[in-house]
PDB file of C-alpha atoms in Angstrom:
ATOM      1  CA  MET A   1     122.224 -31.473 120.654  1.00  0.00           C
ATOM      2  CA  LYS A   2     123.383 -31.771 117.065  1.00  0.00           C
ATOM      3  CA  ALA A   3     127.058 -31.247 117.967  1.00  0.00           C
ATOM      4  CA  LYS A   4     126.799 -33.937 120.634  1.00  0.00           C
ATOM      5  CA  LEU A   5     125.180 -36.416 118.228  1.00  0.00           C
ATOM      6  CA  VAL A   6     127.741 -35.722 115.491  1.00  0.00           C
ATOM      7  CA  SER A   7     130.548 -36.326 118.013  1.00  0.00           C
ATOM      8  CA  LEU A   8     128.975 -39.612 119.212  1.00  0.00           C
ATOM      9  CA  LEU A   9     128.481 -40.844 115.637  1.00  0.00           C
ATOM     10  CA  ALA A  10     132.109 -40.056 114.817  1.00  0.00           C
ATOM     11  CA  GLN A  11     133.305 -41.952 117.916  1.00  0.00           C
ATOM     12  CA  ALA A  12     131.173 -44.946 116.881  1.00  0.00           C
ATOM     13  CA  ASN A  13     132.382 -44.652 113.271  1.00  0.00           C
ATOM     14  CA  ILE A  14     128.804 -44.366 111.967  1.00  0.00           C
ATOM     15  CA  LYS A  15     128.468 -42.310 108.789  1.00  0.00           C
ATOM     16  CA  ILE A  16     124.987 -41.018 107.940  1.00  0.00           C
ATOM     17  CA  SER A  17     123.457 -38.109 106.031  1.00  0.00           C
ATOM     18  CA  ASP A  18     122.534 -34.694 107.451  1.00  0.00           C
ATOM     19  CA  LYS A  19     118.876 -35.568 106.923  1.00  0.00           C
ATOM     20  CA  GLN A  20     119.270 -38.739 109.015  1.00  0.00           C
ATOM     21  CA  ILE A  21     121.078 -36.789 111.746  1.00  0.00           C
ATOM     22  CA  GLN A  22     118.161 -34.349 111.853  1.00  0.00           C
ATOM     23  CA  GLN A  23     115.627 -37.223 111.979  1.00  0.00           C
ATOM     24  CA  LEU A  24     117.455 -38.738 114.966  1.00  0.00           C
ATOM     25  CA  ILE A  25     117.411 -35.367 116.759  1.00  0.00           C
ATOM     26  CA  ASP A  26     113.713 -34.961 115.958  1.00  0.00           C
ATOM     27  CA  LEU A  27     113.095 -38.453 117.359  1.00  0.00           C
ATOM     28  CA  VAL A  28     114.791 -37.526 120.647  1.00  0.00           C
ATOM     29  CA  ASN A  29     112.739 -34.318 120.838  1.00  0.00           C
ATOM     30  CA  LEU A  30     109.522 -36.286 120.263  1.00  0.00           C
ATOM     31  CA  LEU A  31     110.501 -38.867 122.854  1.00  0.00           C
ATOM     32  CA  ASN A  32     111.271 -36.110 125.351  1.00  0.00           C
ATOM     33  CA  LYS A  33     107.951 -34.353 124.652  1.00  0.00           C
ATOM     34  CA  TRP A  34     105.783 -37.502 124.874  1.00  0.00           C
ATOM     35  CA  ASN A  35     107.708 -38.809 127.869  1.00  0.00           C
ATOM     36  CA  LYS A  36     106.384 -36.024 130.060  1.00  0.00           C
ATOM     37  CA  ALA A  37     102.805 -37.272 129.604  1.00  0.00           C
ATOM     38  CA  TYR A  38     103.197 -40.972 128.808  1.00  0.00           C
ATOM     39  CA  ASN A  39     106.297 -42.033 130.742  1.00  0.00           C
ATOM     40  CA  LEU A  40     107.784 -44.004 127.820  1.00  0.00           C
ATOM     41  CA  THR A  41     111.329 -44.196 129.184  1.00  0.00           C
ATOM     42  CA  SER A  42     113.068 -43.672 132.520  1.00  0.00           C
ATOM     43  CA  VAL A  43     115.728 -41.574 130.756  1.00  0.00           C
ATOM     44  CA  ARG A  44     114.642 -37.942 131.183  1.00  0.00           C
ATOM     45  CA  ASP A  45     117.553 -35.956 129.751  1.00  0.00           C
ATOM     46  CA  PRO A  46     117.603 -35.636 125.918  1.00  0.00           C
ATOM     47  CA  GLN A  47     121.439 -35.573 125.920  1.00  0.00           C
ATOM     48  CA  GLU A  48     121.391 -38.889 127.791  1.00  0.00           C
ATOM     49  CA  MET A  49     118.824 -40.268 125.344  1.00  0.00           C
ATOM     50  CA  LEU A  50     121.358 -39.717 122.546  1.00  0.00           C
ATOM     51  CA  VAL A  51     123.723 -42.171 124.244  1.00  0.00           C
ATOM     52  CA  LYS A  52     121.361 -44.620 125.968  1.00  0.00           C
ATOM     53  CA  HIS A  53     118.712 -44.863 123.252  1.00  0.00           C
ATOM     54  CA  ILE A  54     120.013 -43.608 119.906  1.00  0.00           C
ATOM     55  CA  LEU A  55     123.648 -44.772 119.858  1.00  0.00           C
ATOM     56  CA  ASP A  56     122.794 -47.888 121.853  1.00  0.00           C
ATOM     57  CA  SER A  57     120.415 -48.817 119.005  1.00  0.00           C
ATOM     58  CA  LEU A  58     122.604 -47.735 116.073  1.00  0.00           C
ATOM     59  CA  VAL A  59     125.709 -49.752 117.009  1.00  0.00           C
ATOM     60  CA  VAL A  60     123.809 -52.928 116.036  1.00  0.00           C
ATOM     61  CA  SER A  61     123.286 -51.773 112.441  1.00  0.00           C
ATOM     62  CA  PRO A  62     126.481 -53.207 110.847  1.00  0.00           C
ATOM     63  CA  TYR A  63     125.544 -56.732 111.991  1.00  0.00           C
ATOM     64  CA  LEU A  64     122.035 -56.892 110.515  1.00  0.00           C
ATOM     65  CA  GLN A  65     121.759 -59.315 107.593  1.00  0.00           C
ATOM     66  CA  GLY A  66     118.789 -59.130 105.236  1.00  0.00           C
ATOM     67  CA  ASP A  67     116.024 -56.652 104.422  1.00  0.00           C
ATOM     68  CA  SER A  68     113.103 -57.356 106.754  1.00  0.00           C
ATOM     69  CA  PHE A  69     113.196 -57.119 110.530  1.00  0.00           C
ATOM     70  CA  ILE A  70     110.812 -57.230 113.465  1.00  0.00           C
ATOM     71  CA  ASP A  71     111.607 -55.450 116.730  1.00  0.00           C
ATOM     72  CA  VAL A  72     109.697 -57.332 119.454  1.00  0.00           C
ATOM     73  CA  GLY A  73     108.809 -55.537 122.677  1.00  0.00           C
ATOM     74  CA  THR A  74     109.976 -52.371 120.961  1.00  0.00           C
ATOM     75  CA  GLY A  75     108.781 -50.034 123.746  1.00  0.00           C
ATOM     76  CA  PRO A  76     108.943 -46.498 122.313  1.00  0.00           C
ATOM     77  CA  GLY A  77     110.537 -47.852 119.103  1.00  0.00           C
ATOM     78  CA  LEU A  78     113.981 -48.891 120.296  1.00  0.00           C
ATOM     79  CA  PRO A  79     116.089 -50.058 118.539  1.00  0.00           C
ATOM     80  CA  GLY A  80     113.644 -50.124 115.583  1.00  0.00           C
ATOM     81  CA  LEU A  81     113.122 -46.403 114.894  1.00  0.00           C
ATOM     82  CA  PRO A  82     116.809 -45.347 114.968  1.00  0.00           C
ATOM     83  CA  LEU A  83     117.734 -48.379 112.841  1.00  0.00           C
ATOM     84  CA  ALA A  84     114.948 -47.595 110.346  1.00  0.00           C
ATOM     85  CA  ILE A  85     116.161 -43.996 110.049  1.00  0.00           C
ATOM     86  CA  ILE A  86     119.703 -45.013 109.080  1.00  0.00           C
ATOM     87  CA  ASN A  87     118.629 -48.030 106.969  1.00  0.00           C
ATOM     88  CA  PRO A  88     115.937 -46.619 104.655  1.00  0.00           C
ATOM     89  CA  SER A  89     116.173 -49.614 102.299  1.00  0.00           C
ATOM     90  CA  LYS A  90     115.341 -52.131 105.067  1.00  0.00           C
ATOM     91  CA  GLN A  91     111.799 -52.782 106.340  1.00  0.00           C
ATOM     92  CA  PHE A  92     110.979 -52.799 110.053  1.00  0.00           C
ATOM     93  CA  VAL A  93     107.909 -54.036 111.932  1.00  0.00           C
ATOM     94  CA  LEU A  94     107.769 -52.595 115.475  1.00  0.00           C
ATOM     95  CA  LEU A  95     105.689 -54.723 117.816  1.00  0.00           C
ATOM     96  CA  ASP A  96     104.525 -53.911 121.329  1.00  0.00           C
ATOM     97  CA  SER A  97     101.526 -54.849 123.461  1.00  0.00           C
ATOM     98  CA  LEU A  98     101.062 -51.368 125.000  1.00  0.00           C
ATOM     99  CA  GLY A  99      98.817 -48.931 123.138  1.00  0.00           C
ATOM    100  CA  LYS A 100     100.546 -45.737 124.304  1.00  0.00           C
ATOM    101  CA  ARG A 101     103.885 -46.946 122.916  1.00  0.00           C
ATOM    102  CA  ILE A 102     102.384 -47.818 119.544  1.00  0.00           C
ATOM    103  CA  SER A 103     100.601 -44.422 119.484  1.00  0.00           C
ATOM    104  CA  PHE A 104     103.968 -42.749 120.014  1.00  0.00           C
ATOM    105  CA  ILE A 105     105.557 -44.809 117.225  1.00  0.00           C
ATOM    106  CA  ARG A 106     102.697 -43.990 114.793  1.00  0.00           C
ATOM    107  CA  ASN A 107     103.168 -40.305 115.550  1.00  0.00           C
ATOM    108  CA  ALA A 108     106.962 -40.557 115.146  1.00  0.00           C
ATOM    109  CA  ILE A 109     106.601 -42.315 111.768  1.00  0.00           C
ATOM    110  CA  ARG A 110     104.350 -39.488 110.564  1.00  0.00           C
ATOM    111  CA  GLU A 111     106.471 -36.641 111.975  1.00  0.00           C
ATOM    112  CA  LEU A 112     109.770 -38.106 110.713  1.00  0.00           C
ATOM    113  CA  GLY A 113     108.390 -39.077 107.301  1.00  0.00           C
ATOM    114  CA  LEU A 114     109.416 -42.741 107.602  1.00  0.00           C
ATOM    115  CA  THR A 115     108.110 -45.111 104.929  1.00  0.00           C
ATOM    116  CA  ASN A 116     109.846 -48.313 106.057  1.00  0.00           C
ATOM    117  CA  VAL A 117     108.199 -48.864 109.469  1.00  0.00           C
ATOM    118  CA  ILE A 118     104.965 -50.695 110.348  1.00  0.00           C
ATOM    119  CA  PRO A 119     103.765 -50.460 113.970  1.00  0.00           C
ATOM    120  CA  VAL A 120     101.859 -53.470 115.337  1.00  0.00           C
ATOM    121  CA  LEU A 121      99.883 -53.539 118.588  1.00  0.00           C
ATOM    122  CA  SER A 122      99.945 -57.167 119.703  1.00  0.00           C
ATOM    123  CA  ARG A 123     101.424 -59.692 122.060  1.00  0.00           C
ATOM    124  CA  VAL A 124     104.287 -61.393 120.269  1.00  0.00           C
ATOM    125  CA  GLU A 125     102.892 -64.924 120.600  1.00  0.00           C
ATOM    126  CA  GLU A 126      99.584 -63.802 119.023  1.00  0.00           C
ATOM    127  CA  TYR A 127     101.175 -62.076 116.037  1.00  0.00           C
ATOM    128  CA  GLN A 128     101.145 -64.450 113.056  1.00  0.00           C
ATOM    129  CA  PRO A 129     102.492 -62.630 109.983  1.00  0.00           C
ATOM    130  CA  GLU A 130     102.189 -64.134 106.509  1.00  0.00           C
ATOM    131  CA  ASP A 131     105.748 -63.115 105.643  1.00  0.00           C
ATOM    132  CA  LYS A 132     108.531 -64.162 107.973  1.00  0.00           C
ATOM    133  CA  PHE A 133     111.544 -61.975 108.778  1.00  0.00           C
ATOM    134  CA  ASP A 134     115.270 -62.013 108.033  1.00  0.00           C
ATOM    135  CA  GLY A 135     115.888 -60.894 111.603  1.00  0.00           C
ATOM    136  CA  VAL A 136     114.088 -60.775 114.951  1.00  0.00           C
ATOM    137  CA  LEU A 137     115.432 -58.003 117.190  1.00  0.00           C
ATOM    138  CA  SER A 138     114.930 -57.499 120.895  1.00  0.00           C
ATOM    139  CA  ARG A 139     116.478 -55.036 123.300  1.00  0.00           C
ATOM    140  CA  ALA A 140     116.201 -55.735 127.027  1.00  0.00           C
ATOM    141  CA  PHE A 141     113.058 -57.713 126.212  1.00  0.00           C
ATOM    142  CA  ALA A 142     113.440 -61.149 127.806  1.00  0.00           C
ATOM    143  CA  SER A 143     115.863 -63.978 128.461  1.00  0.00           C
ATOM    144  CA  LEU A 144     117.240 -65.733 125.378  1.00  0.00           C
ATOM    145  CA  LYS A 145     115.084 -68.774 126.180  1.00  0.00           C
ATOM    146  CA  ASP A 146     111.903 -66.668 126.434  1.00  0.00           C
ATOM    147  CA  MET A 147     112.809 -64.735 123.294  1.00  0.00           C
ATOM    148  CA  THR A 148     113.256 -67.917 121.238  1.00  0.00           C
ATOM    149  CA  ASP A 149     110.206 -69.616 122.806  1.00  0.00           C
ATOM    150  CA  TRP A 150     107.902 -66.643 122.137  1.00  0.00           C
ATOM    151  CA  CYS A 151     109.325 -65.597 118.765  1.00  0.00           C
ATOM    152  CA  HIS A 152     110.148 -68.972 117.182  1.00  0.00           C
ATOM    153  CA  HIS A 153     107.457 -68.449 114.509  1.00  0.00           C
ATOM    154  CA  LEU A 154     108.845 -65.119 113.261  1.00  0.00           C
ATOM    155  CA  PRO A 155     112.182 -65.667 111.458  1.00  0.00           C
ATOM    156  CA  LYS A 156     112.557 -67.139 107.994  1.00  0.00           C
ATOM    157  CA  GLU A 157     114.173 -70.554 107.646  1.00  0.00           C
ATOM    158  CA  ASN A 158     117.629 -68.946 107.452  1.00  0.00           C
ATOM    159  CA  GLY A 159     116.783 -65.911 109.610  1.00  0.00           C
ATOM    160  CA  TYR A 160     118.503 -64.746 112.771  1.00  0.00           C
ATOM    161  CA  PHE A 161     117.611 -63.642 116.278  1.00  0.00           C
ATOM    162  CA  TYR A 162     119.460 -60.523 117.451  1.00  0.00           C
ATOM    163  CA  ALA A 163     119.375 -60.070 121.226  1.00  0.00           C
ATOM    164  CA  LEU A 164     120.719 -56.757 122.539  1.00  0.00           C
ATOM    165  CA  LYS A 165     122.031 -57.407 126.019  1.00  0.00           C
ATOM    166  CA  GLY A 166     124.028 -55.759 128.762  1.00  0.00           C
ATOM    167  CA  ILE A 167     126.373 -58.181 130.507  1.00  0.00           C
ATOM    168  CA  TYR A 168     126.965 -61.453 128.663  1.00  0.00           C
ATOM    169  CA  GLN A 169     125.507 -64.205 130.856  1.00  0.00           C
ATOM    170  CA  GLU A 170     126.716 -67.725 130.202  1.00  0.00           C
ATOM    171  CA  ASP A 171     123.790 -69.322 132.104  1.00  0.00           C
ATOM    172  CA  GLU A 172     121.260 -67.781 129.671  1.00  0.00           C
ATOM    173  CA  ILE A 173     122.984 -69.660 126.844  1.00  0.00           C
ATOM    174  CA  ASN A 174     122.821 -72.943 128.753  1.00  0.00           C
ATOM    175  CA  GLU A 175     119.022 -72.658 129.137  1.00  0.00           C
ATOM    176  CA  LEU A 176     118.463 -72.489 125.371  1.00  0.00           C
ATOM    177  CA  ASN A 177     116.674 -75.249 123.487  1.00  0.00           C
ATOM    178  CA  GLU A 178     119.285 -77.256 121.584  1.00  0.00           C
ATOM    179  CA  LYS A 179     117.684 -76.448 118.236  1.00  0.00           C
ATOM    180  CA  TYR A 180     119.088 -72.906 118.553  1.00  0.00           C
ATOM    181  CA  THR A 181     122.754 -72.200 117.993  1.00  0.00           C
ATOM    182  CA  ILE A 182     124.738 -69.122 118.964  1.00  0.00           C
ATOM    183  CA  GLN A 183     126.255 -67.722 115.782  1.00  0.00           C
ATOM    184  CA  GLU A 184     128.172 -64.898 117.382  1.00  0.00           C
ATOM    185  CA  VAL A 185     128.551 -62.895 120.579  1.00  0.00           C
ATOM    186  CA  ILE A 186     129.655 -59.369 119.722  1.00  0.00           C
ATOM    187  CA  GLU A 187     130.900 -56.881 122.284  1.00  0.00           C
ATOM    188  CA  LEU A 188     129.388 -53.524 121.361  1.00  0.00           C
ATOM    189  CA  HIS A 189     131.059 -50.196 122.065  1.00  0.00           C
ATOM    190  CA  VAL A 190     128.631 -47.357 122.740  1.00  0.00           C
ATOM    191  CA  PRO A 191     130.451 -44.014 123.161  1.00  0.00           C
ATOM    192  CA  GLU A 192     130.012 -42.465 126.626  1.00  0.00           C
ATOM    193  CA  LEU A 193     127.899 -45.375 127.893  1.00  0.00           C
ATOM    194  CA  ILE A 194     128.860 -46.812 131.254  1.00  0.00           C
ATOM    195  CA  GLY A 195     128.404 -50.571 131.416  1.00  0.00           C
ATOM    196  CA  GLU A 196     128.777 -53.503 129.059  1.00  0.00           C
ATOM    197  CA  ARG A 197     126.779 -54.085 125.876  1.00  0.00           C
ATOM    198  CA  HIS A 198     126.616 -57.285 123.836  1.00  0.00           C
ATOM    199  CA  LEU A 199     124.794 -58.455 120.741  1.00  0.00           C
ATOM    200  CA  ILE A 200     123.973 -62.166 120.745  1.00  0.00           C
ATOM    201  CA  VAL A 201     123.178 -63.581 117.309  1.00  0.00           C
ATOM    202  CA  LEU A 202     121.276 -66.895 117.220  1.00  0.00           C
ATOM    203  CA  ARG A 203     119.717 -69.030 114.553  1.00  0.00           C
TER     204      ARG A 203
END
């Protein structure tokens, strides 16, 4: 698995330490182990997880601005856990409303020795943090309109929303409240992944 991950990282031009590579492998192994009992992801093959979960999360890293992020509807910690592993100086809150997912994330934080991740069990509209975030992340979570409607209280004044999407859909943009502006639409390249990937940055 390590050789495969190293090859994928090289193709994506992502440079990380040996320790971080090992943490990503350990994360896949944990996900694979827990998946058998808790059905956290439909991806069953660890080699496939490297592409569809790990690399698919990591390719967003160069575009993140700031130090504090919340990953809403994180599921089993995606993209939050891989991003936290390769960005140890940034802080990540991982929010989900399903207990089994948050249990998995708590276990992963402990096993991987992560100090920059806080798991939160809550519905996003009920979560009212004292400190707002530089960035609000979501991956396959909701439409852009729903994301901004439900998460409007989370970013700082000058913070961003980062929506990880498959195909770029023009009609989603048209549904947005006019107080939100699209900063950038970035086509992401995930090695060995079939299908389109886009990052939509709003503020």
